[in-house]
């Protein structure tokens, strides 16, 4: 351990503060709207799965609540065409 | 008008029960009519911290289920006339608490007392939700430590969404009670500072309770710290917090232990 480490080790509180700020800004977003997002995710996934074979992780939903406008972002990653049902070349 | 307080935190072991007893005893010493209610069904401890563990006959669940009258379950403190305890059950299943039952008991307590202080169980489950359900004011007990701050943030979110007040569209009054604070370590950047925690949680500060051996000494003998040693550093902080609860404007300071010469010389090494 160098002399530098000796001094650095003492200031752990700023690290704690930063980690908390990052973590909580994320968690507040997720937890506040978890019910709605979870329901949307399940239903959208079900609709897509009727027509295309997709992974559970392939559907990402994000909700940004703003003061004047809220944005619902749905990101669906489709597999390559070969995985699509009903559209296979015969 | 009676006020219903919930002392809550999410995380366990941060000082909910200690603070409930200390605040209750401090309020009651000022002549207020106070009842402290233990919601920690199955793991009751408020009776022990209050020194009333051998006087428990009936408990909150008996009253909720109608097996006992409220007056039969209330334990009046032997030292402070205006302080009472409604203990939790030790053995019963915690599902025995019903929402309607709790509502009835709280309403009855509000008629008898000026302050109803509910000691919440740790966690974010049913018991914690029932403890905060009817509160007018929430005291969020937090240690200057990352996991405690995170859990407090969760609890604040629940206070704003799952309480009766929140459901009626009213604003839930929330206060931060910072416990086990070490001003020296915070100054040396070894511990989260009050400002950091206030900035992260953004609720007003009710008080800073310094880390102190007086707290353990008081619980060892079953006496709220504000009663056992009213001039000790944590007690002075609790008394200040009580003044703020009653609406007085008091500057927040971290009380220091008044040490004698000898303990100043040797205190550090022993601790």
Short mmCIF file of N, CA and C in Angstrom, two decimals, chain A residues 10-14 16-17 20-21 23-24 27-28 31, chain B residues 146 149-150 153-154 188-192 196 199-201:
data_model
loop_
_atom_site.label_atom_id
_atom_site.label_comp_id
_atom_site.label_asym_id
_atom_site.label_seq_id
_atom_site.Cartn_x
_atom_site.Cartn_y
_atom_site.Cartn_z
N UNK A 10 -9.41 7.25 3.31
CA UNK A 10 -10.22 7.93 4.31
C UNK A 10 -11.48 8.59 3.74
N UNK A 11 -11.43 8.92 2.46
CA UNK A 11 -12.58 9.64 1.92
C UNK A 11 -13.51 8.71 1.15
N UNK A 12 -14.17 7.85 1.90
CA UNK A 12 -15.09 6.93 1.25
C UNK A 12 -16.49 7.52 1.13
N UNK A 13 -16.79 8.54 1.91
CA UNK A 13 -18.14 9.09 1.92
C UNK A 13 -18.55 9.67 0.57
N UNK A 14 -17.67 10.40 -0.13
CA UNK A 14 -18.07 10.90 -1.45
C UNK A 14 -18.41 9.77 -2.42
N UNK A 16 -19.75 6.91 -1.53
CA UNK A 16 -21.07 6.46 -1.10
C UNK A 16 -22.15 7.38 -1.66
N UNK A 17 -21.89 8.65 -1.58
CA UNK A 17 -22.85 9.64 -2.03
C UNK A 17 -23.11 9.50 -3.53
N UNK A 20 -25.02 6.27 -4.38
CA UNK A 20 -26.43 6.39 -4.02
C UNK A 20 -27.18 7.24 -5.04
N UNK A 21 -26.58 8.34 -5.45
CA UNK A 21 -27.26 9.22 -6.38
C UNK A 21 -27.56 8.51 -7.70
N UNK A 23 -27.68 5.20 -8.21
CA UNK A 23 -28.59 4.08 -7.97
C UNK A 23 -30.04 4.56 -7.80
N UNK A 24 -30.22 5.57 -6.97
CA UNK A 24 -31.58 5.99 -6.64
C UNK A 24 -32.27 6.67 -7.83
N UNK A 27 -33.50 3.72 -9.61
CA UNK A 27 -34.56 2.97 -8.91
C UNK A 27 -35.87 3.72 -8.83
N UNK A 28 -35.80 5.02 -8.66
CA UNK A 28 -37.03 5.80 -8.58
C UNK A 28 -37.81 5.68 -9.87
N UNK A 31 -39.13 1.73 -9.99
CA UNK A 31 -40.10 1.30 -9.00
C UNK A 31 -41.41 2.09 -9.08
N UNK B 146 -25.06 3.58 3.22
CA UNK B 146 -25.72 3.47 1.92
C UNK B 146 -27.00 2.62 1.93
N UNK B 149 -29.92 4.48 3.56
CA UNK B 149 -30.42 5.60 2.76
C UNK B 149 -31.27 5.07 1.60
N UNK B 150 -30.80 3.99 0.97
CA UNK B 150 -31.55 3.42 -0.13
C UNK B 150 -32.93 2.94 0.34
N UNK B 153 -35.31 5.69 0.97
CA UNK B 153 -35.86 6.20 -0.28
C UNK B 153 -37.07 5.37 -0.72
N UNK B 154 -36.95 4.06 -0.56
CA UNK B 154 -38.07 3.17 -0.89
C UNK B 154 -39.28 3.49 -0.02
N UNK B 188 -14.50 14.08 8.57
CA UNK B 188 -13.31 13.51 7.93
C UNK B 188 -13.65 12.79 6.63
N UNK B 189 -14.90 12.96 6.17
CA UNK B 189 -15.35 12.33 4.92
C UNK B 189 -15.35 10.81 4.97
N UNK B 190 -15.50 10.27 6.18
CA UNK B 190 -15.58 8.82 6.30
C UNK B 190 -17.01 8.35 6.40
N UNK B 191 -17.92 9.32 6.53
CA UNK B 191 -19.32 8.97 6.72
C UNK B 191 -20.15 9.99 5.94
N UNK B 192 -21.26 9.54 5.38
CA UNK B 192 -22.14 10.45 4.65
C UNK B 192 -22.50 11.63 5.54
N UNK B 196 -25.54 15.60 2.47
CA UNK B 196 -25.62 14.59 1.40
C UNK B 196 -26.94 13.83 1.48
N UNK B 199 -29.93 15.93 0.68
CA UNK B 199 -30.02 16.19 -0.75
C UNK B 199 -30.56 14.97 -1.49
N UNK B 200 -30.12 13.80 -1.07
CA UNK B 200 -30.56 12.58 -1.75
C UNK B 200 -32.03 12.28 -1.46
N UNK B 201 -32.42 12.38 -0.20
CA UNK B 201 -33.78 12.00 0.17
C UNK B 201 -34.78 13.16 0.05
#
